[in-house]
Amino acid sequence: MIAAVWSLELLETHLALTNKFSILKKGSGDLIITGDQATLHPLHQYHQTRQYSWQRGANQVPTELIWPFRGTRSDRHCLDIITMYELFLTALVEDADFQAACAVLGGFCAMPPWETVNRVLYFQGPPRPAGILNQSSIDKPMRKDVAFLYKDLHQNLSRQSFVLQARYEILKDRDMGPSSAPQDLDAAAGILRWADFPDPPTARPVLTQRKVVELWEQKKLPSVMRDNNFQFKTETVEELYRFFRDDIEFCLSRQYFLKRINDYMPLGPTQHNTTEPLQTLPAWDALTPMDGQNRWVLQIKAHVLQDNKPDEIRKAQDQLMAIRGELDGVFDFKTIDRKVHDTRLAMQQQGIQALPQRVMLGKT
């Protein structure tokens, strides 16, 4: 499940702050956002909704995104809740080929890249799954759409324990380096993300597909995780360059460690358990690429609104395979073992004590 959980006021504020949209006006029951294709596509993608229509200008270039909005300002209703099933292709891009890849994707999608940097926190669920029962830290009153998504997330986390992500968009100059102010993550609005174990390979093994739950604009996420016995494990920084072509997202991403690589080596001389996120982030130049060859990961994604509609899933598969054919010879799309995307935790059986995560040998 994934939802667009922004109220009308919040959406207006976001548009004003980003300063990327030239006109914002409300029609009869519709929210009409005017801008160029490069800015409208990411806005559509952020909300993962197809309950929209394009107003096209010269040369059939989209110039307006018309969004049905149910409710009035006083209702504080949000945009539609949508079930999402994520399908994607994967390819690796060498660092030396990054600019060429951006040029190809920019021409393919007729837009410049949408650049973002995310701070990603990872929270490990308890040994025995218990879901999200404690909601004391979630803002009240809880909107119906948020309550619905938390219920769906609770059901999934009650059957199996997973690693969840709390994602925060940051700016390199403002939020990183010694001069940056400490970030209050409980006060910041972030995205709580869960991704299920991908489906078994199909006749098209190059495709990965899975169910996703995302809750947007959520505050106090570290407290919500702590209240439900989710343990903070680590954090990374993620660099993204995204392009959009109709309903398809093309995403180049690269992840970074926040500390030196020795701090992440098991039993290494400087390895230690981190119980809390960093107060301040290091400077951008001090980050350590997670991939030893500093490569980028290209994912080409399609989203199906109803995961119980096999015809829609097949249509999305066909779209991705057609794009793979168009980009044949440019990118080498790989068959990825679904275990690479496995965030499940082994269930601890009752009466069996968990082994320690770290064992020191020798004299004490």
mmCIF file of C-alpha atoms in Angstrom:
data_model
loop_
_atom_site.group_PDB
_atom_site.id
_atom_site.type_symbol
_atom_site.label_atom_id
_atom_site.label_comp_id
_atom_site.label_asym_id
_atom_site.label_seq_id
_atom_site.Cartn_x
_atom_site.Cartn_y
_atom_site.Cartn_z
ATOM 1 C CA MET A 1 0.000 0.000 0.000
ATOM 2 C CA ILE A 2 1.124 3.520 -0.627
ATOM 3 C CA ALA A 3 -0.767 6.711 -0.101
ATOM 4 C CA ALA A 4 -0.746 10.395 -0.879
ATOM 5 C CA VAL A 5 -1.332 11.655 2.637
ATOM 6 C CA TRP A 6 -0.959 15.390 2.165
ATOM 7 C CA SER A 7 -3.737 17.768 3.089
ATOM 8 C CA LEU A 8 -4.509 20.645 0.738
ATOM 9 C CA GLU A 9 -2.762 23.110 3.067
ATOM 10 C CA LEU A 10 0.382 20.981 3.201
ATOM 11 C CA LEU A 11 0.470 20.548 -0.559
ATOM 12 C CA GLU A 12 0.141 24.297 -1.080
ATOM 13 C CA THR A 13 2.925 24.946 1.429
ATOM 14 C CA HIS A 14 5.201 22.396 -0.238
ATOM 15 C CA LEU A 15 4.677 23.937 -3.650
ATOM 16 C CA ALA A 16 5.416 27.386 -2.288
ATOM 17 C CA LEU A 17 8.592 26.247 -0.534
ATOM 18 C CA THR A 18 10.011 24.333 -3.462
ATOM 19 C CA ASN A 19 9.415 27.342 -5.717
ATOM 20 C CA LYS A 20 9.283 25.032 -8.723
ATOM 21 C CA PHE A 21 5.687 25.564 -9.782
ATOM 22 C CA SER A 22 4.604 28.765 -11.465
ATOM 23 C CA ILE A 23 0.864 28.693 -10.763
ATOM 24 C CA LEU A 24 -1.324 26.955 -8.224
ATOM 25 C CA LYS A 25 -5.078 27.309 -8.496
ATOM 26 C CA LYS A 26 -8.113 25.333 -7.474
ATOM 27 C CA GLY A 27 -10.865 24.598 -9.920
ATOM 28 C CA SER A 28 -14.272 23.142 -9.104
ATOM 29 C CA GLY A 29 -13.271 20.145 -7.020
ATOM 30 C CA ASP A 30 -9.866 19.912 -8.708
ATOM 31 C CA LEU A 31 -6.386 21.007 -7.776
ATOM 32 C CA ILE A 32 -4.669 22.419 -10.870
ATOM 33 C CA ILE A 33 -0.887 22.729 -10.801
ATOM 34 C CA THR A 34 0.852 24.462 -13.670
ATOM 35 C CA GLY A 35 4.497 23.990 -14.500
ATOM 36 C CA ASP A 36 6.847 22.355 -16.947
ATOM 37 C CA GLN A 37 7.173 18.631 -17.519
ATOM 38 C CA ALA A 38 10.342 18.294 -15.474
ATOM 39 C CA THR A 39 8.656 19.554 -12.312
ATOM 40 C CA LEU A 40 5.202 18.065 -12.791
ATOM 41 C CA HIS A 41 6.355 14.486 -13.288
ATOM 42 C CA PRO A 42 8.158 14.225 -9.924
ATOM 43 C CA LEU A 43 5.190 15.800 -8.163
ATOM 44 C CA HIS A 44 2.949 13.145 -9.674
ATOM 45 C CA GLN A 45 5.428 10.449 -8.732
ATOM 46 C CA TYR A 46 5.735 11.652 -5.136
ATOM 47 C CA HIS A 47 2.044 10.972 -4.630
ATOM 48 C CA GLN A 48 1.947 7.774 -6.687
ATOM 49 C CA THR A 49 -1.537 8.500 -7.952
ATOM 50 C CA ARG A 50 -3.087 8.033 -11.350
ATOM 51 C CA GLN A 51 -6.250 9.885 -10.387
ATOM 52 C CA TYR A 52 -5.080 12.828 -12.476
ATOM 53 C CA SER A 53 -5.244 14.121 -15.998
ATOM 54 C CA TRP A 54 -2.740 16.029 -18.110
ATOM 55 C CA GLN A 55 -3.483 19.249 -19.919
ATOM 56 C CA ARG A 56 -1.103 19.249 -22.869
ATOM 57 C CA GLY A 57 0.274 22.266 -24.635
ATOM 58 C CA ALA A 58 2.197 22.672 -27.858
ATOM 59 C CA ASN A 59 3.866 19.531 -29.196
ATOM 60 C CA GLN A 60 1.788 17.496 -26.725
ATOM 61 C CA VAL A 61 4.075 18.499 -23.848
ATOM 62 C CA PRO A 62 2.279 18.296 -20.470
ATOM 63 C CA THR A 63 1.827 21.749 -18.932
ATOM 64 C CA GLU A 64 -0.845 21.182 -16.292
ATOM 65 C CA LEU A 65 -1.504 18.407 -13.822
ATOM 66 C CA ILE A 66 -5.173 18.334 -12.844
ATOM 67 C CA TRP A 67 -5.697 16.536 -9.555
ATOM 68 C CA PRO A 68 -9.157 15.603 -8.258
ATOM 69 C CA PHE A 69 -9.378 16.813 -4.671
ATOM 70 C CA ARG A 70 -12.155 15.500 -2.475
ATOM 71 C CA GLY A 71 -13.222 17.798 0.330
ATOM 72 C CA THR A 72 -12.685 21.430 1.191
ATOM 73 C CA ARG A 73 -9.945 23.219 3.070
ATOM 74 C CA SER A 74 -11.794 22.830 6.356
ATOM 75 C CA ASP A 75 -12.294 19.095 5.831
ATOM 76 C CA ARG A 76 -8.522 18.487 5.949
ATOM 77 C CA HIS A 77 -9.071 15.471 3.723
ATOM 78 C CA CYS A 78 -6.146 14.244 1.714
ATOM 79 C CA LEU A 79 -5.678 12.895 -1.749
ATOM 80 C CA ASP A 80 -6.692 9.365 -2.684
ATOM 81 C CA ILE A 81 -5.301 6.320 -0.911
ATOM 82 C CA ILE A 82 -3.910 3.885 -3.427
ATOM 83 C CA THR A 83 -2.733 0.306 -3.244
ATOM 84 C CA MET A 84 0.675 -0.030 -4.861
ATOM 85 C CA TYR A 85 2.586 -2.921 -6.284
ATOM 86 C CA GLU A 86 6.129 -2.019 -7.360
ATOM 87 C CA LEU A 87 7.842 -3.591 -10.386
ATOM 88 C CA PHE A 88 11.328 -2.659 -11.587
ATOM 89 C CA LEU A 89 14.299 -3.431 -13.815
ATOM 90 C CA THR A 90 17.851 -3.128 -12.461
ATOM 91 C CA ALA A 91 21.169 -2.243 -14.106
ATOM 92 C CA LEU A 92 24.550 -1.078 -12.823
ATOM 93 C CA VAL A 93 26.160 2.096 -14.161
ATOM 94 C CA GLU A 94 29.875 2.758 -13.752
ATOM 95 C CA ASP A 95 30.791 6.106 -12.233
ATOM 96 C CA ALA A 96 32.671 7.058 -15.405
ATOM 97 C CA ASP A 97 29.471 6.469 -17.408
ATOM 98 C CA PHE A 98 27.161 8.462 -15.131
ATOM 99 C CA GLN A 99 27.003 11.636 -17.225
ATOM 100 C CA ALA A 100 26.409 9.622 -20.384
ATOM 101 C CA ALA A 101 23.631 7.681 -18.626
ATOM 102 C CA CYS A 102 21.993 10.946 -17.535
ATOM 103 C CA ALA A 103 22.209 12.255 -21.091
ATOM 104 C CA VAL A 104 20.540 9.111 -22.456
ATOM 105 C CA LEU A 105 17.784 9.128 -19.842
ATOM 106 C CA GLY A 106 17.281 12.867 -20.189
ATOM 107 C CA GLY A 107 16.733 12.475 -23.914
ATOM 108 C CA PHE A 108 14.609 9.364 -23.471
ATOM 109 C CA CYS A 109 12.315 11.142 -20.986
ATOM 110 C CA ALA A 110 12.637 14.676 -22.420
ATOM 111 C CA MET A 111 13.498 16.212 -19.048
ATOM 112 C CA PRO A 112 16.493 17.058 -16.862
ATOM 113 C CA PRO A 113 17.049 14.921 -13.775
ATOM 114 C CA TRP A 114 15.248 15.568 -10.514
ATOM 115 C CA GLU A 115 18.051 15.526 -7.920
ATOM 116 C CA THR A 116 17.449 14.669 -4.265
ATOM 117 C CA VAL A 117 19.492 13.542 -1.270
ATOM 118 C CA ASN A 118 17.905 11.409 1.448
ATOM 119 C CA ARG A 119 18.976 10.503 4.937
ATOM 120 C CA VAL A 120 17.857 6.903 5.498
ATOM 121 C CA LEU A 121 17.519 5.362 8.963
ATOM 122 C CA TYR A 122 17.129 1.591 9.368
ATOM 123 C CA PHE A 123 15.104 0.098 12.226
ATOM 124 C CA GLN A 124 15.160 -3.625 12.977
ATOM 125 C CA GLY A 125 11.961 -5.220 14.219
ATOM 126 C CA PRO A 126 11.761 -7.341 17.380
ATOM 127 C CA PRO A 127 12.751 -11.047 17.283
ATOM 128 C CA ARG A 128 9.103 -12.010 17.591
ATOM 129 C CA PRO A 129 6.796 -9.960 15.345
ATOM 130 C CA ALA A 130 4.271 -7.789 17.161
ATOM 131 C CA GLY A 131 3.293 -5.185 14.575
ATOM 132 C CA ILE A 132 2.685 -1.511 15.372
ATOM 133 C CA LEU A 133 0.437 -1.714 18.433
ATOM 134 C CA ASN A 134 1.743 1.271 20.395
ATOM 135 C CA GLN A 135 0.560 4.418 18.618
ATOM 136 C CA SER A 136 1.078 6.871 21.474
ATOM 137 C CA SER A 137 3.718 8.870 19.559
ATOM 138 C CA ILE A 138 1.664 9.185 16.367
ATOM 139 C CA ASP A 139 0.098 12.618 15.935
ATOM 140 C CA LYS A 140 -3.527 12.803 17.023
ATOM 141 C CA PRO A 141 -6.183 13.037 15.808
ATOM 142 C CA MET A 142 -5.064 10.499 13.240
ATOM 143 C CA ARG A 143 -6.536 10.979 9.789
ATOM 144 C CA LYS A 144 -8.517 8.055 8.406
ATOM 145 C CA ASP A 145 -6.029 7.442 5.606
ATOM 146 C CA VAL A 146 -3.080 7.364 8.007
ATOM 147 C CA ALA A 147 -4.946 5.028 10.353
ATOM 148 C CA PHE A 148 -5.752 2.760 7.412
ATOM 149 C CA LEU A 149 -2.112 2.539 6.355
ATOM 150 C CA TYR A 150 -0.869 1.945 9.898
ATOM 151 C CA LYS A 151 -3.418 -0.863 10.183
ATOM 152 C CA ASP A 152 -2.152 -2.418 6.948
ATOM 153 C CA LEU A 153 1.451 -2.025 8.099
ATOM 154 C CA HIS A 154 0.573 -3.546 11.476
ATOM 155 C CA GLN A 155 -0.945 -6.597 9.799
ATOM 156 C CA ASN A 156 2.178 -7.182 7.705
ATOM 157 C CA LEU A 157 4.539 -6.682 10.650
ATOM 158 C CA SER A 158 2.481 -8.993 12.876
ATOM 159 C CA ARG A 159 3.151 -12.008 10.670
ATOM 160 C CA GLN A 160 6.862 -11.347 10.078
ATOM 161 C CA SER A 161 9.471 -9.018 11.539
ATOM 162 C CA PHE A 162 11.219 -6.713 9.042
ATOM 163 C CA VAL A 163 13.725 -3.903 8.796
ATOM 164 C CA LEU A 164 11.919 -0.602 8.161
ATOM 165 C CA GLN A 165 13.247 2.650 6.742
ATOM 166 C CA ALA A 166 12.629 6.190 7.948
ATOM 167 C CA ARG A 167 13.551 8.517 5.089
ATOM 168 C CA TYR A 168 14.218 12.267 5.288
ATOM 169 C CA GLU A 169 15.019 14.563 2.383
ATOM 170 C CA ILE A 170 18.025 16.759 3.178
ATOM 171 C CA LEU A 171 20.146 19.442 1.523
ATOM 172 C CA LYS A 172 23.916 19.059 1.257
ATOM 173 C CA ASP A 173 24.749 22.665 2.156
ATOM 174 C CA ARG A 174 22.172 23.089 4.927
ATOM 175 C CA ASP A 175 22.060 19.711 6.658
ATOM 176 C CA MET A 176 25.600 18.357 6.315
ATOM 177 C CA GLY A 177 29.002 19.382 7.618
ATOM 178 C CA PRO A 178 30.360 20.848 10.875
ATOM 179 C CA SER A 179 28.351 24.061 10.524
ATOM 180 C CA SER A 180 25.005 22.279 10.146
ATOM 181 C CA ALA A 181 22.513 22.408 12.990
ATOM 182 C CA PRO A 182 21.561 19.183 14.792
ATOM 183 C CA GLN A 183 18.469 17.661 13.218
ATOM 184 C CA ASP A 184 15.546 16.858 15.489
ATOM 185 C CA LEU A 185 14.256 13.764 13.732
ATOM 186 C CA ASP A 186 11.133 13.587 15.887
ATOM 187 C CA ALA A 187 10.207 17.091 14.747
ATOM 188 C CA ALA A 188 11.086 16.451 11.093
ATOM 189 C CA ALA A 189 8.544 15.017 8.658
ATOM 190 C CA GLY A 190 9.743 11.811 7.043
ATOM 191 C CA ILE A 191 8.583 8.733 5.168
ATOM 192 C CA LEU A 192 8.100 5.406 6.918
ATOM 193 C CA ARG A 193 8.754 2.719 4.315
ATOM 194 C CA TRP A 194 8.244 -1.041 4.316
ATOM 195 C CA ALA A 195 8.898 -3.320 1.340
ATOM 196 C CA ASP A 196 7.798 -6.944 1.275
ATOM 197 C CA PHE A 197 9.981 -9.844 0.177
ATOM 198 C CA PRO A 198 9.779 -9.840 -3.650
ATOM 199 C CA ASP A 199 7.630 -12.377 -5.447
ATOM 200 C CA PRO A 200 9.254 -15.549 -6.825
ATOM 201 C CA PRO A 201 10.777 -15.178 -10.313
ATOM 202 C CA THR A 202 8.355 -15.301 -13.218
ATOM 203 C CA ALA A 203 8.849 -16.051 -16.897
ATOM 204 C CA ARG A 204 10.491 -12.609 -16.973
ATOM 205 C CA PRO A 205 13.145 -13.051 -14.269
ATOM 206 C CA VAL A 206 14.772 -9.712 -15.064
ATOM 207 C CA LEU A 207 11.776 -8.052 -13.357
ATOM 208 C CA THR A 208 11.503 -7.659 -9.584
ATOM 209 C CA GLN A 209 8.059 -7.068 -8.080
ATOM 210 C CA ARG A 210 6.850 -6.568 -4.525
ATOM 211 C CA LYS A 211 4.312 -4.866 -2.305
ATOM 212 C CA VAL A 212 5.226 -1.576 -0.607
ATOM 213 C CA VAL A 213 3.764 0.508 2.220
ATOM 214 C CA GLU A 214 4.814 4.133 2.594
ATOM 215 C CA LEU A 215 3.486 6.705 5.047
ATOM 216 C CA TRP A 216 4.422 10.242 4.007
ATOM 217 C CA GLU A 217 4.918 13.380 6.095
ATOM 218 C CA GLN A 218 5.089 11.492 9.382
ATOM 219 C CA LYS A 219 6.689 13.050 12.460
ATOM 220 C CA LYS A 220 8.147 11.328 15.537
ATOM 221 C CA LEU A 221 9.145 8.278 13.514
ATOM 222 C CA PRO A 222 12.102 7.373 15.796
ATOM 223 C CA SER A 223 9.728 7.484 18.772
ATOM 224 C CA VAL A 224 7.123 5.369 16.970
ATOM 225 C CA MET A 225 9.812 2.810 16.202
ATOM 226 C CA ARG A 226 11.137 2.825 19.760
ATOM 227 C CA ASP A 227 7.624 2.492 21.223
ATOM 228 C CA ASN A 228 7.157 -0.708 19.195
ATOM 229 C CA ASN A 229 10.544 -2.268 20.024
ATOM 230 C CA PHE A 230 12.136 -1.496 16.672
ATOM 231 C CA GLN A 231 15.854 -1.026 17.228
ATOM 232 C CA PHE A 232 17.860 1.592 15.366
ATOM 233 C CA LYS A 233 20.655 -0.220 13.516
ATOM 234 C CA THR A 234 22.385 2.197 11.156
ATOM 235 C CA GLU A 235 21.865 5.069 8.739
ATOM 236 C CA THR A 236 23.036 5.981 5.252
ATOM 237 C CA VAL A 237 22.805 8.857 2.815
ATOM 238 C CA GLU A 238 21.232 8.214 -0.572
ATOM 239 C CA GLU A 239 21.851 10.286 -3.710
ATOM 240 C CA LEU A 240 19.110 10.138 -6.348
ATOM 241 C CA TYR A 241 18.720 11.348 -9.927
ATOM 242 C CA ARG A 242 15.221 10.658 -11.239
ATOM 243 C CA PHE A 243 13.570 10.959 -14.629
ATOM 244 C CA PHE A 244 9.935 10.325 -15.551
ATOM 245 C CA ARG A 245 8.243 9.226 -18.730
ATOM 246 C CA ASP A 246 4.481 8.992 -18.365
ATOM 247 C CA ASP A 247 3.950 6.596 -15.433
ATOM 248 C CA ILE A 248 7.473 5.125 -15.480
ATOM 249 C CA GLU A 249 10.226 6.270 -13.113
ATOM 250 C CA PHE A 250 13.918 6.032 -14.041
ATOM 251 C CA CYS A 251 16.040 6.291 -10.901
ATOM 252 C CA LEU A 252 19.836 6.442 -10.627
ATOM 253 C CA SER A 253 20.863 5.995 -6.997
ATOM 254 C CA ARG A 254 24.026 5.678 -4.967
ATOM 255 C CA GLN A 255 24.337 5.082 -1.227
ATOM 256 C CA TYR A 256 26.985 6.240 1.221
ATOM 257 C CA PHE A 257 28.203 5.266 4.668
ATOM 258 C CA LEU A 258 28.379 8.135 7.142
ATOM 259 C CA LYS A 259 31.527 6.819 8.810
ATOM 260 C CA ARG A 260 34.781 5.212 7.784
ATOM 261 C CA ILE A 261 34.484 1.717 6.378
ATOM 262 C CA ASN A 262 36.367 0.257 9.384
ATOM 263 C CA ASP A 263 33.501 1.329 11.641
ATOM 264 C CA TYR A 264 31.240 -1.118 9.809
ATOM 265 C CA MET A 265 33.573 -4.147 9.797
ATOM 266 C CA PRO A 266 32.521 -6.907 12.230
ATOM 267 C CA LEU A 267 34.980 -7.234 15.129
ATOM 268 C CA GLY A 268 37.102 -4.470 13.659
ATOM 269 C CA PRO A 269 39.229 -2.330 16.000
ATOM 270 C CA THR A 270 36.833 0.641 15.789
ATOM 271 C CA GLN A 271 33.583 -1.270 15.325
ATOM 272 C CA HIS A 272 30.909 -0.399 17.866
ATOM 273 C CA ASN A 273 27.167 -0.602 18.203
ATOM 274 C CA THR A 274 25.302 2.612 17.479
ATOM 275 C CA THR A 275 22.106 3.057 19.448
ATOM 276 C CA GLU A 276 21.039 6.481 18.171
ATOM 277 C CA PRO A 277 21.250 8.387 14.864
ATOM 278 C CA LEU A 278 24.007 10.961 14.558
ATOM 279 C CA GLN A 279 23.248 14.415 15.923
ATOM 280 C CA THR A 280 24.909 16.067 12.928
ATOM 281 C CA LEU A 281 25.859 14.615 9.560
ATOM 282 C CA PRO A 282 29.422 14.721 8.210
ATOM 283 C CA ALA A 283 30.281 16.874 5.226
ATOM 284 C CA TRP A 284 29.381 15.470 1.828
ATOM 285 C CA ASP A 285 33.024 14.935 0.866
ATOM 286 C CA ALA A 286 33.586 12.855 4.018
ATOM 287 C CA LEU A 287 31.040 10.183 3.082
ATOM 288 C CA THR A 288 32.183 6.685 2.058
ATOM 289 C CA PRO A 289 30.523 5.070 -0.991
ATOM 290 C CA MET A 290 28.900 1.758 -0.067
ATOM 291 C CA ASP A 291 29.937 0.221 -3.370
ATOM 292 C CA GLY A 292 33.675 -0.302 -3.581
ATOM 293 C CA GLN A 293 33.613 0.631 -7.283
ATOM 294 C CA ASN A 294 31.420 3.686 -6.640
ATOM 295 C CA ARG A 295 28.818 2.505 -9.148
ATOM 296 C CA TRP A 296 25.267 3.732 -9.579
ATOM 297 C CA VAL A 297 22.181 1.535 -9.519
ATOM 298 C CA LEU A 298 19.597 2.210 -12.213
ATOM 299 C CA GLN A 299 16.065 1.087 -11.447
ATOM 300 C CA ILE A 300 13.236 1.565 -13.933
ATOM 301 C CA LYS A 301 9.984 1.347 -11.987
ATOM 302 C CA ALA A 302 6.312 0.876 -12.730
ATOM 303 C CA HIS A 303 3.551 0.957 -10.143
ATOM 304 C CA VAL A 304 0.258 -0.892 -10.131
ATOM 305 C CA LEU A 305 -2.475 0.685 -8.073
ATOM 306 C CA GLN A 306 -4.303 -2.520 -7.228
ATOM 307 C CA ASP A 307 -2.056 -5.480 -6.501
ATOM 308 C CA ASN A 308 -4.986 -7.884 -6.909
ATOM 309 C CA LYS A 309 -5.467 -7.041 -10.588
ATOM 310 C CA PRO A 310 -3.316 -9.438 -12.644
ATOM 311 C CA ASP A 311 -4.182 -7.660 -15.908
ATOM 312 C CA GLU A 312 -2.703 -4.415 -14.581
ATOM 313 C CA ILE A 313 0.398 -6.226 -13.381
ATOM 314 C CA ARG A 314 0.894 -7.838 -16.792
ATOM 315 C CA LYS A 315 0.440 -4.445 -18.442
ATOM 316 C CA ALA A 316 3.156 -2.957 -16.215
ATOM 317 C CA GLN A 317 5.425 -5.906 -16.981
ATOM 318 C CA ASP A 318 4.888 -5.364 -20.704
ATOM 319 C CA GLN A 319 5.708 -1.658 -20.333
ATOM 320 C CA LEU A 320 8.981 -2.388 -18.579
ATOM 321 C CA MET A 321 9.993 -5.085 -21.044
ATOM 322 C CA ALA A 322 9.272 -2.717 -23.939
ATOM 323 C CA ILE A 323 11.512 -0.085 -22.335
ATOM 324 C CA ARG A 324 14.184 -2.717 -21.818
ATOM 325 C CA GLY A 325 14.042 -3.405 -25.553
ATOM 326 C CA GLU A 326 14.316 0.296 -26.400
ATOM 327 C CA LEU A 327 17.383 0.655 -24.181
ATOM 328 C CA ASP A 328 18.987 -2.586 -25.333
ATOM 329 C CA GLY A 329 22.699 -2.051 -25.884
ATOM 330 C CA VAL A 330 22.759 1.008 -23.622
ATOM 331 C CA PHE A 331 22.088 -0.594 -20.228
ATOM 332 C CA ASP A 332 22.687 -4.202 -19.227
ATOM 333 C CA PHE A 333 19.681 -5.159 -17.121
ATOM 334 C CA LYS A 334 20.458 -7.941 -14.672
ATOM 335 C CA THR A 335 18.446 -10.739 -13.126
ATOM 336 C CA ILE A 336 18.658 -9.949 -9.414
ATOM 337 C CA ASP A 337 18.265 -12.657 -6.792
ATOM 338 C CA ARG A 338 15.257 -11.593 -4.754
ATOM 339 C CA LYS A 339 17.216 -12.296 -1.558
ATOM 340 C CA VAL A 340 19.111 -9.074 -2.275
ATOM 341 C CA HIS A 341 15.906 -7.216 -1.378
ATOM 342 C CA ASP A 342 15.020 -9.394 1.617
ATOM 343 C CA THR A 343 14.486 -7.268 4.744
ATOM 344 C CA ARG A 344 12.809 -10.028 6.769
ATOM 345 C CA LEU A 345 14.174 -11.140 10.122
ATOM 346 C CA ALA A 346 14.369 -14.763 11.179
ATOM 347 C CA MET A 347 11.686 -15.476 13.751
ATOM 348 C CA GLN A 348 13.059 -16.398 17.169
ATOM 349 C CA GLN A 349 11.433 -19.552 18.524
ATOM 350 C CA GLN A 350 10.022 -19.447 22.024
ATOM 351 C CA GLY A 351 12.406 -20.729 24.685
ATOM 352 C CA ILE A 352 15.512 -20.383 22.501
ATOM 353 C CA GLN A 353 17.898 -17.626 23.521
ATOM 354 C CA ALA A 354 19.228 -15.451 20.705
ATOM 355 C CA LEU A 355 22.963 -15.630 20.101
ATOM 356 C CA PRO A 356 24.941 -12.450 20.739
ATOM 357 C CA GLN A 357 25.561 -10.329 17.669
ATOM 358 C CA ARG A 358 29.192 -9.807 18.634
ATOM 359 C CA VAL A 359 31.663 -12.200 20.246
ATOM 360 C CA MET A 360 35.141 -11.105 21.368
ATOM 361 C CA LEU A 361 37.838 -13.783 21.449
ATOM 362 C CA GLY A 362 40.964 -13.832 23.550
ATOM 363 C CA LYS A 363 41.805 -12.381 26.949
ATOM 364 C CA THR A 364 39.359 -9.981 28.599
#
